[in-house]
Amino acid sequence: MKVKTEDYNAMLPRRRNIGVTERLLETETDSYNKLDKKGVHYGESRPYENSSNSKSTLILKSSDQDVFKFLEEFVFEPVMASRDRTSEFISTVRSLQGRFLNKPTVRDDRKAAVLETYSQFMSMAKVISKNITSTYTKLEKLALLAKRKSLFDDRPTEIQELTYIIKGDLNSLNQQIARLGEMPRGRRSMHSHSSSVVLALQSRLASMSNQFKQVLEVRSENLKQQNSRREQFSRVTPVVKEVPSLLQQDEVSIDLGEATSLQAQQFAFRDDTDSYVQQRAETMHNIESTIVELGGIFQQLAHMVKEQDEAIGRIDANIHEAEMNVEAGHREILKYFQNVTGNRALMFKVFGVLIFFFIFFVVFMA
Amino acid sequence: MVKVYALLILYKGINNASILKGAYDLRSFSYFQRSSVQEFMTFVSKTMVERTHPASRQSVKEGEYMLQVYVRADNLAGVLISDHEYPNRVAHTLITKTLDEFTAAVPSSTWATGKESTIDFPSLALHLEKYQNPKEADALTKIQNDLDETKIILHDTIKAVLERGEKLDDLVAKSDSLSMHSKAFYKTAAKTNSCCNF
């Protein structure tokens, strides 16, 4: 290979590493001050850059092995001149990459596999972002349609169709992104990049679905307004109830769309849809009110338990007191008992009785 | 007793409706009647779908059966044949859900031309089985029932807590009197001791 480079005598024997774009970006700053593999300093020569690109295209026509050896040994040269050669560079890289993908017999098979998964990943991400932009345009159209407030020019079928399409698109995009997230991603260095790509796509999808929701809300608002205005114009009240949810969007829009014509006849049909919608809404309300009630009950329960807590504290205090009193009384009685059982009291009593009788006898006998 | 007899998915073409897939539960009929009943059901559902406008629902009483039809905007239709007691809302929820799943499982290109044999959608029968008992299968009904049960349990709990409160009040009074008596006891004991000490 080196022989071939030296064949082009206009150039110095330098190498360029035109590998995958990412590796380039990484090694670009690294290679600023390095010597290349042959020990030659990175100089500056425009004719060299010129010929290098032609060299690369010429090299392409050579044998496969040589092409790839060429690839791995070349180092990306920093562009210190002010000319912007990125377009040429990009075209070169693309052509090389194209070749690269077709023939995975690189010196290092592992590298090839890694690069292949990486490029697959990238192409899939590209597809997904294209889908996202197309869905976005559809969403914009829907938003525009939903904003119209005219009473008669409303096009419910179109809106409904568009809604349906966008819903399907969002679902499929979701699935695609999920699949993308599970794909193998090659080396560690590409992990963060690929995960940030997936994250970016997911965030865009999320913002789009939020917008979709908002558009639907706006549409339902407008429907309600149209409803009230139609009521003013024609004295027949159209049979629409509640705020339609995402699921029932279709029926309600068709409702109003056809209410202008043959209303009496349509009522027989519409009633069923409306009653279904109404029933669902009713059930929802019931559930909601039950939950609210339950919340209230829990609160009351907590309150009562708190009060009883206080009562228990009082009981505790009372019993403590009682214990203390009983203890003290016990001690007193013990003391008394000791007094009583002690000999001193007995002796006092015995002598007291003796002396009393002595005095009694003496007084009475004398 | 709520019972679901059949669940069908049809495609409403320009002039007629074609059955894409159907699941039947004909255990309640005698063996010899089953085939005729099934034919009757398919015929009736086809007629209903042909008569129904797209993006609308209908619930029609038919003898002793109730027919719930839902035709979507893209001409895919679902029919549920049940008895009178089956709640309408649950039926339509089931139909909507089944249609959504069908759309996901079978590509829409085959709808116009599909026949029962070519289209494969086994979960239809599963759904039919599951929804025999609407109380359990439908999420809304289940939630409602659970919530009601929870409410009853909570009411009982509150009653129990009230009783507990009463008992605690009782205890408070008793402990109060206990402490008073013990105080009197102590005072008497102290007096006996303090009086005359030999």
mmCIF file of N, CA, C and O in Angstrom, chain B residues 101-189:
data_model
loop_
_atom_site.group_PDB
_atom_site.id
_atom_site.type_symbol
_atom_site.label_atom_id
_atom_site.label_comp_id
_atom_site.label_asym_id
_atom_site.label_seq_id
_atom_site.Cartn_x
_atom_site.Cartn_y
_atom_site.Cartn_z
ATOM 1 N N GLU B 101 -58.209 -4.275 17.917
ATOM 2 C CA GLU B 101 -57.238 -5.369 17.868
ATOM 3 C C GLU B 101 -57.181 -5.984 16.486
ATOM 4 O O GLU B 101 -56.114 -6.320 15.983
ATOM 5 N N PHE B 102 -58.360 -6.118 15.902
ATOM 6 C CA PHE B 102 -58.410 -6.709 14.565
ATOM 7 C C PHE B 102 -57.619 -5.859 13.590
ATOM 8 O O PHE B 102 -56.901 -6.366 12.740
ATOM 9 N N THR B 103 -57.804 -4.527 13.710
ATOM 10 C CA THR B 103 -57.066 -3.643 12.820
ATOM 11 C C THR B 103 -55.580 -3.826 12.999
ATOM 12 O O THR B 103 -54.820 -3.779 12.027
ATOM 13 N N ALA B 104 -55.167 -4.033 14.245
ATOM 14 C CA ALA B 104 -53.739 -4.189 14.472
ATOM 15 C C ALA B 104 -53.242 -5.525 13.952
ATOM 16 O O ALA B 104 -52.132 -5.629 13.443
ATOM 17 N N ALA B 105 -54.083 -6.544 14.062
ATOM 18 C CA ALA B 105 -53.591 -7.877 13.715
ATOM 19 C C ALA B 105 -53.665 -8.158 12.224
ATOM 20 O O ALA B 105 -52.797 -8.830 11.676
ATOM 21 N N VAL B 106 -54.706 -7.667 11.577
ATOM 22 C CA VAL B 106 -54.905 -8.027 10.169
ATOM 23 C C VAL B 106 -54.760 -6.772 9.327
ATOM 24 O O VAL B 106 -55.391 -5.768 9.614
ATOM 25 N N PRO B 107 -53.959 -6.799 8.303
ATOM 26 C CA PRO B 107 -53.769 -5.577 7.510
ATOM 27 C C PRO B 107 -55.038 -5.202 6.763
ATOM 28 O O PRO B 107 -55.804 -6.054 6.326
ATOM 29 N N SER B 108 -55.236 -3.920 6.611
ATOM 30 C CA SER B 108 -56.516 -3.434 6.083
ATOM 31 C C SER B 108 -56.693 -3.762 4.614
ATOM 32 O O SER B 108 -57.784 -3.686 4.095
ATOM 33 N N SER B 109 -55.623 -4.143 3.971
ATOM 34 C CA SER B 109 -55.770 -4.428 2.544
ATOM 35 C C SER B 109 -56.598 -5.677 2.305
ATOM 36 O O SER B 109 -57.254 -5.820 1.287
ATOM 37 N N THR B 110 -56.601 -6.581 3.278
ATOM 38 C CA THR B 110 -57.327 -7.832 3.061
ATOM 39 C C THR B 110 -58.794 -7.734 3.439
ATOM 40 O O THR B 110 -59.530 -8.687 3.291
ATOM 41 N N TRP B 111 -59.202 -6.558 3.945
ATOM 42 C CA TRP B 111 -60.566 -6.508 4.459
ATOM 43 C C TRP B 111 -61.598 -6.677 3.370
ATOM 44 O O TRP B 111 -62.571 -7.386 3.542
ATOM 45 N N ALA B 112 -61.371 -5.988 2.262
ATOM 46 C CA ALA B 112 -62.433 -5.984 1.251
ATOM 47 C C ALA B 112 -62.631 -7.367 0.664
ATOM 48 O O ALA B 112 -63.714 -7.707 0.218
ATOM 49 N N THR B 113 -61.584 -8.157 0.659
ATOM 50 C CA THR B 113 -61.674 -9.429 -0.049
ATOM 51 C C THR B 113 -61.624 -10.634 0.875
ATOM 52 O O THR B 113 -61.659 -11.757 0.416
ATOM 53 N N GLY B 114 -61.504 -10.403 2.172
ATOM 54 C CA GLY B 114 -61.257 -11.551 3.034
ATOM 55 C C GLY B 114 -62.464 -12.440 3.224
ATOM 56 O O GLY B 114 -63.612 -12.014 3.118
ATOM 57 N N LYS B 115 -62.206 -13.686 3.518
ATOM 58 C CA LYS B 115 -63.272 -14.613 3.873
ATOM 59 C C LYS B 115 -62.930 -15.187 5.225
ATOM 60 O O LYS B 115 -61.820 -15.061 5.701
ATOM 61 N N GLU B 116 -63.865 -15.899 5.783
ATOM 62 C CA GLU B 116 -63.599 -16.407 7.125
ATOM 63 C C GLU B 116 -62.422 -17.342 7.160
ATOM 64 O O GLU B 116 -61.705 -17.413 8.149
ATOM 65 N N SER B 117 -62.259 -18.083 6.092
ATOM 66 C CA SER B 117 -61.176 -19.065 6.130
ATOM 67 C C SER B 117 -59.817 -18.419 5.990
ATOM 68 O O SER B 117 -58.825 -18.892 6.519
ATOM 69 N N THR B 118 -59.753 -17.283 5.279
ATOM 70 C CA THR B 118 -58.425 -16.728 5.013
ATOM 71 C C THR B 118 -57.921 -15.880 6.168
ATOM 72 O O THR B 118 -56.727 -15.720 6.334
ATOM 73 N N ILE B 119 -58.833 -15.363 6.949
ATOM 74 C CA ILE B 119 -58.378 -14.418 7.955
ATOM 75 C C ILE B 119 -58.244 -15.135 9.290
ATOM 76 O O ILE B 119 -59.081 -15.922 9.681
ATOM 77 N N ASP B 120 -57.162 -14.808 9.983
ATOM 78 C CA ASP B 120 -56.852 -15.526 11.201
ATOM 79 C C ASP B 120 -56.882 -14.562 12.375
ATOM 80 O O ASP B 120 -56.073 -13.649 12.445
ATOM 81 N N PHE B 121 -57.798 -14.773 13.264
ATOM 82 C CA PHE B 121 -57.885 -13.869 14.416
ATOM 83 C C PHE B 121 -58.418 -14.659 15.602
ATOM 84 O O PHE B 121 -59.596 -14.572 15.949
ATOM 85 N N PRO B 122 -57.586 -15.448 16.232
ATOM 86 C CA PRO B 122 -58.083 -16.384 17.248
ATOM 87 C C PRO B 122 -58.593 -15.721 18.508
ATOM 88 O O PRO B 122 -59.390 -16.302 19.240
ATOM 89 N N SER B 123 -58.135 -14.514 18.779
ATOM 90 C CA SER B 123 -58.548 -13.949 20.063
ATOM 91 C C SER B 123 -60.005 -13.552 20.084
ATOM 92 O O SER B 123 -60.537 -13.198 21.136
ATOM 93 N N LEU B 124 -60.677 -13.616 18.929
ATOM 94 C CA LEU B 124 -62.112 -13.306 18.913
ATOM 95 C C LEU B 124 -62.860 -14.248 19.829
ATOM 96 O O LEU B 124 -63.680 -13.843 20.657
ATOM 97 N N ALA B 125 -62.539 -15.539 19.698
ATOM 98 C CA ALA B 125 -63.233 -16.527 20.531
ATOM 99 C C ALA B 125 -62.898 -16.310 22.006
ATOM 100 O O ALA B 125 -63.762 -16.462 22.883
ATOM 101 N N LEU B 126 -61.665 -15.947 22.250
ATOM 102 C CA LEU B 126 -61.266 -15.717 23.632
ATOM 103 C C LEU B 126 -62.071 -14.580 24.232
ATOM 104 O O LEU B 126 -62.550 -14.663 25.373
ATOM 105 N N HIS B 127 -62.196 -13.508 23.454
ATOM 106 C CA HIS B 127 -62.963 -12.368 23.957
ATOM 107 C C HIS B 127 -64.392 -12.773 24.247
ATOM 108 O O HIS B 127 -64.968 -12.380 25.263
ATOM 109 N N LEU B 128 -64.956 -13.546 23.343
ATOM 110 C CA LEU B 128 -66.345 -13.968 23.543
ATOM 111 C C LEU B 128 -66.484 -14.680 24.870
ATOM 112 O O LEU B 128 -67.380 -14.409 25.659
ATOM 113 N N GLU B 129 -65.552 -15.593 25.130
ATOM 114 C CA GLU B 129 -65.589 -16.318 26.386
ATOM 115 C C GLU B 129 -65.487 -15.380 27.574
ATOM 116 O O GLU B 129 -66.244 -15.448 28.531
ATOM 117 N N LYS B 130 -64.514 -14.496 27.462
ATOM 118 C CA LYS B 130 -64.253 -13.643 28.606
ATOM 119 C C LYS B 130 -65.441 -12.747 28.925
ATOM 120 O O LYS B 130 -65.776 -12.541 30.081
ATOM 121 N N TYR B 131 -66.065 -12.255 27.867
ATOM 122 C CA TYR B 131 -67.119 -11.293 28.103
ATOM 123 C C TYR B 131 -68.456 -11.932 28.406
ATOM 124 O O TYR B 131 -69.454 -11.235 28.498
ATOM 125 N N GLN B 132 -68.491 -13.243 28.573
ATOM 126 C CA GLN B 132 -69.726 -13.880 29.035
ATOM 127 C C GLN B 132 -70.113 -13.304 30.379
ATOM 128 O O GLN B 132 -71.276 -13.223 30.714
ATOM 129 N N ASN B 133 -69.108 -12.940 31.128
ATOM 130 C CA ASN B 133 -69.398 -12.353 32.424
ATOM 131 C C ASN B 133 -68.966 -10.895 32.392
ATOM 132 O O ASN B 133 -67.835 -10.580 32.678
ATOM 133 N N PRO B 134 -69.868 -10.003 32.032
ATOM 134 C CA PRO B 134 -69.447 -8.628 31.810
ATOM 135 C C PRO B 134 -68.953 -7.959 33.067
ATOM 136 O O PRO B 134 -68.159 -7.046 33.011
ATOM 137 N N LYS B 135 -69.397 -8.437 34.229
ATOM 138 C CA LYS B 135 -68.976 -7.771 35.438
ATOM 139 C C LYS B 135 -67.482 -7.851 35.609
ATOM 140 O O LYS B 135 -66.838 -6.953 36.099
ATOM 141 N N GLU B 136 -66.917 -8.984 35.207
ATOM 142 C CA GLU B 136 -65.488 -9.151 35.416
ATOM 143 C C GLU B 136 -64.669 -8.612 34.266
ATOM 144 O O GLU B 136 -63.569 -8.117 34.458
ATOM 145 N N ALA B 137 -65.222 -8.773 33.053
ATOM 146 C CA ALA B 137 -64.369 -8.521 31.903
ATOM 147 C C ALA B 137 -64.221 -7.025 31.636
ATOM 148 O O ALA B 137 -63.145 -6.569 31.306
ATOM 149 N N ASP B 138 -65.291 -6.297 31.789
ATOM 150 C CA ASP B 138 -65.221 -4.897 31.426
ATOM 151 C C ASP B 138 -64.562 -4.104 32.534
ATOM 152 O O ASP B 138 -64.934 -4.187 33.694
ATOM 153 N N ALA B 139 -63.625 -3.302 32.176
ATOM 154 C CA ALA B 139 -62.849 -2.588 33.189
ATOM 155 C C ALA B 139 -63.719 -1.638 33.985
ATOM 156 O O ALA B 139 -63.641 -1.578 35.214
ATOM 157 N N LEU B 140 -64.571 -0.909 33.267
ATOM 158 C CA LEU B 140 -65.387 0.083 33.966
ATOM 159 C C LEU B 140 -66.287 -0.577 34.998
ATOM 160 O O LEU B 140 -66.369 -0.144 36.149
ATOM 161 N N THR B 141 -66.978 -1.656 34.569
ATOM 162 C CA THR B 141 -67.884 -2.313 35.512
ATOM 163 C C THR B 141 -67.111 -2.865 36.694
ATOM 164 O O THR B 141 -67.539 -2.748 37.840
ATOM 165 N N LYS B 142 -65.949 -3.416 36.395
ATOM 166 C CA LYS B 142 -65.175 -3.997 37.492
ATOM 167 C C LYS B 142 -64.779 -2.923 38.491
ATOM 168 O O LYS B 142 -64.912 -3.108 39.698
ATOM 169 N N ILE B 143 -64.300 -1.823 37.971
ATOM 170 C CA ILE B 143 -63.896 -0.752 38.868
ATOM 171 C C ILE B 143 -65.070 -0.302 39.706
ATOM 172 O O ILE B 143 -64.946 -0.103 40.927
ATOM 173 N N GLN B 144 -66.210 -0.161 39.037
ATOM 174 C CA GLN B 144 -67.389 0.299 39.771
ATOM 175 C C GLN B 144 -67.723 -0.664 40.897
ATOM 176 O O GLN B 144 -67.958 -0.250 42.038
ATOM 177 N N ASN B 145 -67.689 -1.954 40.564
ATOM 178 C CA ASN B 145 -68.033 -2.924 41.607
ATOM 179 C C ASN B 145 -67.028 -2.914 42.740
ATOM 180 O O ASN B 145 -67.398 -2.968 43.920
ATOM 181 N N ASP B 146 -65.760 -2.865 42.393
ATOM 182 C CA ASP B 146 -64.741 -2.847 43.442
ATOM 183 C C ASP B 146 -64.929 -1.638 44.337
ATOM 184 O O ASP B 146 -64.822 -1.736 45.563
ATOM 185 N N LEU B 147 -65.177 -0.509 43.697
ATOM 186 C CA LEU B 147 -65.341 0.701 44.492
ATOM 187 C C LEU B 147 -66.530 0.581 45.418
ATOM 188 O O LEU B 147 -66.460 0.993 46.581
ATOM 189 N N ASP B 148 -67.626 -0.005 44.896
ATOM 190 C CA ASP B 148 -68.794 -0.152 45.778
ATOM 191 C C ASP B 148 -68.477 -1.055 46.959
ATOM 192 O O ASP B 148 -68.819 -0.756 48.113
ATOM 193 N N GLU B 149 -67.806 -2.133 46.671
ATOM 194 C CA GLU B 149 -67.422 -3.031 47.766
ATOM 195 C C GLU B 149 -66.569 -2.302 48.788
ATOM 196 O O GLU B 149 -66.763 -2.413 50.000
ATOM 197 N N THR B 150 -65.595 -1.556 48.258
ATOM 198 C CA THR B 150 -64.717 -0.822 49.168
ATOM 199 C C THR B 150 -65.515 0.143 50.022
ATOM 200 O O THR B 150 -65.251 0.286 51.226
ATOM 201 N N LYS B 151 -66.506 0.773 49.384
ATOM 202 C CA LYS B 151 -67.305 1.718 50.162
ATOM 203 C C LYS B 151 -68.028 1.018 51.304
ATOM 204 O O LYS B 151 -68.048 1.513 52.437
ATOM 205 N N ILE B 152 -68.586 -0.157 51.005
ATOM 206 C CA ILE B 152 -69.298 -0.885 52.059
ATOM 207 C C ILE B 152 -68.344 -1.238 53.180
ATOM 208 O O ILE B 152 -68.637 -1.062 54.376
ATOM 209 N N ILE B 153 -67.168 -1.726 52.792
ATOM 210 C CA ILE B 153 -66.189 -2.103 53.811
ATOM 211 C C ILE B 153 -65.830 -0.902 54.661
ATOM 212 O O ILE B 153 -65.716 -0.997 55.890
ATOM 213 N N LEU B 154 -65.672 0.237 54.009
ATOM 214 C CA LEU B 154 -65.298 1.415 54.777
ATOM 215 C C LEU B 154 -66.402 1.832 55.723
ATOM 216 O O LEU B 154 -66.117 2.251 56.856
ATOM 217 N N HIS B 155 -67.659 1.690 55.262
ATOM 218 C CA HIS B 155 -68.755 2.021 56.176
ATOM 219 C C HIS B 155 -68.698 1.161 57.426
ATOM 220 O O HIS B 155 -68.854 1.639 58.554
ATOM 221 N N ASP B 156 -68.470 -0.140 57.218
ATOM 222 C CA ASP B 156 -68.355 -1.031 58.376
ATOM 223 C C ASP B 156 -67.200 -0.621 59.266
ATOM 224 O O ASP B 156 -67.308 -0.643 60.495
ATOM 225 N N THR B 157 -66.112 -0.239 58.639
ATOM 226 C CA THR B 157 -64.954 0.165 59.440
ATOM 227 C C THR B 157 -65.295 1.356 60.312
ATOM 228 O O THR B 157 -64.927 1.406 61.489
ATOM 229 N N ILE B 158 -66.008 2.287 59.698
ATOM 230 C CA ILE B 158 -66.331 3.477 60.491
ATOM 231 C C ILE B 158 -67.231 3.123 61.653
ATOM 232 O O ILE B 158 -67.056 3.643 62.774
ATOM 233 N N LYS B 159 -68.165 2.225 61.414
ATOM 234 C CA LYS B 159 -69.010 1.812 62.548
ATOM 235 C C LYS B 159 -68.163 1.202 63.647
ATOM 236 O O LYS B 159 -68.328 1.519 64.843
ATOM 237 N N ALA B 160 -67.250 0.357 63.271
ATOM 238 C CA ALA B 160 -66.382 -0.274 64.268
ATOM 239 C C ALA B 160 -65.581 0.764 65.027
ATOM 240 O O ALA B 160 -65.403 0.671 66.246
ATOM 241 N N VAL B 161 -65.113 1.748 64.273
ATOM 242 C CA VAL B 161 -64.321 2.777 64.948
ATOM 243 C C VAL B 161 -65.175 3.555 65.939
ATOM 244 O O VAL B 161 -64.714 3.916 67.033
ATOM 245 N N LEU B 162 -66.430 3.794 65.582
ATOM 246 C CA LEU B 162 -67.315 4.498 66.525
ATOM 247 C C LEU B 162 -67.494 3.695 67.799
ATOM 248 O O LEU B 162 -67.415 4.253 68.920
ATOM 249 N N GLU B 163 -67.720 2.393 67.632
ATOM 250 C CA GLU B 163 -67.868 1.566 68.838
ATOM 251 C C GLU B 163 -66.618 1.646 69.695
ATOM 252 O O GLU B 163 -66.677 1.759 70.924
ATOM 253 N N ARG B 164 -65.496 1.555 69.006
ATOM 254 C CA ARG B 164 -64.229 1.652 69.726
ATOM 255 C C ARG B 164 -64.153 2.954 70.511
ATOM 256 O O ARG B 164 -63.720 2.984 71.678
ATOM 257 N N GLY B 165 -64.630 4.030 69.880
ATOM 258 C CA GLY B 165 -64.630 5.304 70.571
ATOM 259 C C GLY B 165 -65.460 5.244 71.839
ATOM 260 O O GLY B 165 -65.039 5.730 72.900
ATOM 261 N N GLU B 166 -66.624 4.606 71.715
ATOM 262 C CA GLU B 166 -67.465 4.518 72.917
ATOM 263 C C GLU B 166 -66.758 3.771 74.025
ATOM 264 O O GLU B 166 -66.740 4.192 75.189
ATOM 265 N N LYS B 167 -66.181 2.647 73.644
ATOM 266 C CA LYS B 167 -65.500 1.837 74.669
ATOM 267 C C LYS B 167 -64.369 2.618 75.312
ATOM 268 O O LYS B 167 -64.134 2.530 76.521
ATOM 269 N N LEU B 168 -63.690 3.367 74.513
ATOM 270 C CA LEU B 168 -62.595 4.142 75.078
ATOM 271 C C LEU B 168 -63.119 5.180 76.060
ATOM 272 O O LEU B 168 -62.496 5.405 77.114
ATOM 273 N N ASP B 169 -64.237 5.801 75.711
ATOM 274 C CA ASP B 169 -64.797 6.764 76.659
ATOM 275 C C ASP B 169 -65.134 6.088 77.979
ATOM 276 O O ASP B 169 -64.868 6.621 79.075
ATOM 277 N N ASP B 170 -65.712 4.925 77.869
ATOM 278 C CA ASP B 170 -65.999 4.128 79.059
ATOM 279 C C ASP B 170 -64.750 3.928 79.907
ATOM 280 O O ASP B 170 -64.738 4.132 81.130
ATOM 281 N N LEU B 171 -63.721 3.514 79.228
ATOM 282 C CA LEU B 171 -62.468 3.273 79.919
ATOM 283 C C LEU B 171 -61.954 4.531 80.593
ATOM 284 O O LEU B 171 -61.415 4.484 81.705
ATOM 285 N N VAL B 172 -62.105 5.640 79.918
ATOM 286 C CA VAL B 172 -61.640 6.894 80.517
ATOM 287 C C VAL B 172 -62.340 7.130 81.839
ATOM 288 O O VAL B 172 -61.714 7.414 82.874
ATOM 289 N N ALA B 173 -63.661 6.967 81.826
ATOM 290 C CA ALA B 173 -64.422 7.206 83.060
ATOM 291 C C ALA B 173 -63.969 6.261 84.160
ATOM 292 O O ALA B 173 -63.728 6.681 85.311
ATOM 293 N N LYS B 174 -63.821 5.024 83.794
ATOM 294 C CA LYS B 174 -63.446 4.043 84.817
ATOM 295 C C LYS B 174 -62.081 4.326 85.403
ATOM 296 O O LYS B 174 -61.883 4.253 86.622
ATOM 297 N N SER B 175 -61.147 4.662 84.532
ATOM 298 C CA SER B 175 -59.811 4.935 85.048
ATOM 299 C C SER B 175 -59.828 6.188 85.913
ATOM 300 O O SER B 175 -59.093 6.283 86.909
ATOM 301 N N ASP B 176 -60.692 7.131 85.529
ATOM 302 C CA ASP B 176 -60.824 8.330 86.356
ATOM 303 C C ASP B 176 -61.263 7.969 87.766
ATOM 304 O O ASP B 176 -60.661 8.394 88.777
ATOM 305 N N SER B 177 -62.323 7.174 87.853
ATOM 306 C CA SER B 177 -62.826 6.801 89.180
ATOM 307 C C SER B 177 -61.780 5.976 89.922
ATOM 308 O O SER B 177 -61.607 6.118 91.136
ATOM 309 N N LEU B 178 -61.072 5.156 89.212
ATOM 310 C CA LEU B 178 -60.018 4.351 89.853
ATOM 311 C C LEU B 178 -58.991 5.241 90.509
ATOM 312 O O LEU B 178 -58.588 5.031 91.660
ATOM 313 N N SER B 179 -58.580 6.260 89.759
ATOM 314 C CA SER B 179 -57.548 7.131 90.336
ATOM 315 C C SER B 179 -58.105 7.885 91.537
ATOM 316 O O SER B 179 -57.406 8.081 92.537
ATOM 317 N N MET B 180 -59.388 8.266 91.472
ATOM 318 C CA MET B 180 -59.963 8.963 92.636
ATOM 319 C C MET B 180 -59.971 8.067 93.849
ATOM 320 O O MET B 180 -59.584 8.483 94.957
ATOM 321 N N HIS B 181 -60.394 6.876 93.674
ATOM 322 C CA HIS B 181 -60.451 5.939 94.799
ATOM 323 C C HIS B 181 -59.083 5.656 95.379
ATOM 324 O O HIS B 181 -58.914 5.587 96.600
ATOM 325 N N SER B 182 -58.128 5.522 94.502
ATOM 326 C CA SER B 182 -56.785 5.236 95.010
ATOM 327 C C SER B 182 -56.269 6.427 95.793
ATOM 328 O O SER B 182 -55.567 6.271 96.796
ATOM 329 N N LYS B 183 -56.660 7.610 95.361
ATOM 330 C CA LYS B 183 -56.247 8.787 96.127
ATOM 331 C C LYS B 183 -56.864 8.781 97.519
ATOM 332 O O LYS B 183 -56.184 9.051 98.516
ATOM 333 N N ALA B 184 -58.142 8.436 97.554
ATOM 334 C CA ALA B 184 -58.809 8.381 98.863
ATOM 335 C C ALA B 184 -58.118 7.352 99.747
ATOM 336 O O ALA B 184 -57.874 7.590 100.942
ATOM 337 N N PHE B 185 -57.802 6.243 99.180
ATOM 338 C CA PHE B 185 -57.112 5.176 99.905
ATOM 339 C C PHE B 185 -55.808 5.687 100.489
ATOM 340 O O PHE B 185 -55.483 5.479 101.663
ATOM 341 N N TYR B 186 -55.075 6.381 99.671
ATOM 342 C CA TYR B 186 -53.799 6.907 100.135
ATOM 343 C C TYR B 186 -53.994 7.882 101.280
ATOM 344 O O TYR B 186 -53.261 7.863 102.274
ATOM 345 N N LYS B 187 -55.023 8.728 101.127
ATOM 346 C CA LYS B 187 -55.228 9.729 102.174
ATOM 347 C C LYS B 187 -55.582 9.055 103.481
ATOM 348 O O LYS B 187 -55.075 9.431 104.549
ATOM 349 N N THR B 188 -56.460 8.053 103.390
ATOM 350 C CA THR B 188 -56.821 7.343 104.624
ATOM 351 C C THR B 188 -55.613 6.713 105.259
ATOM 352 O O THR B 188 -55.405 6.805 106.485
ATOM 353 N N ALA B 189 -54.817 6.094 104.434
ATOM 354 C CA ALA B 189 -53.624 5.430 104.966
ATOM 355 C C ALA B 189 -52.712 6.444 105.626
ATOM 356 O O ALA B 189 -52.201 6.220 106.740
#
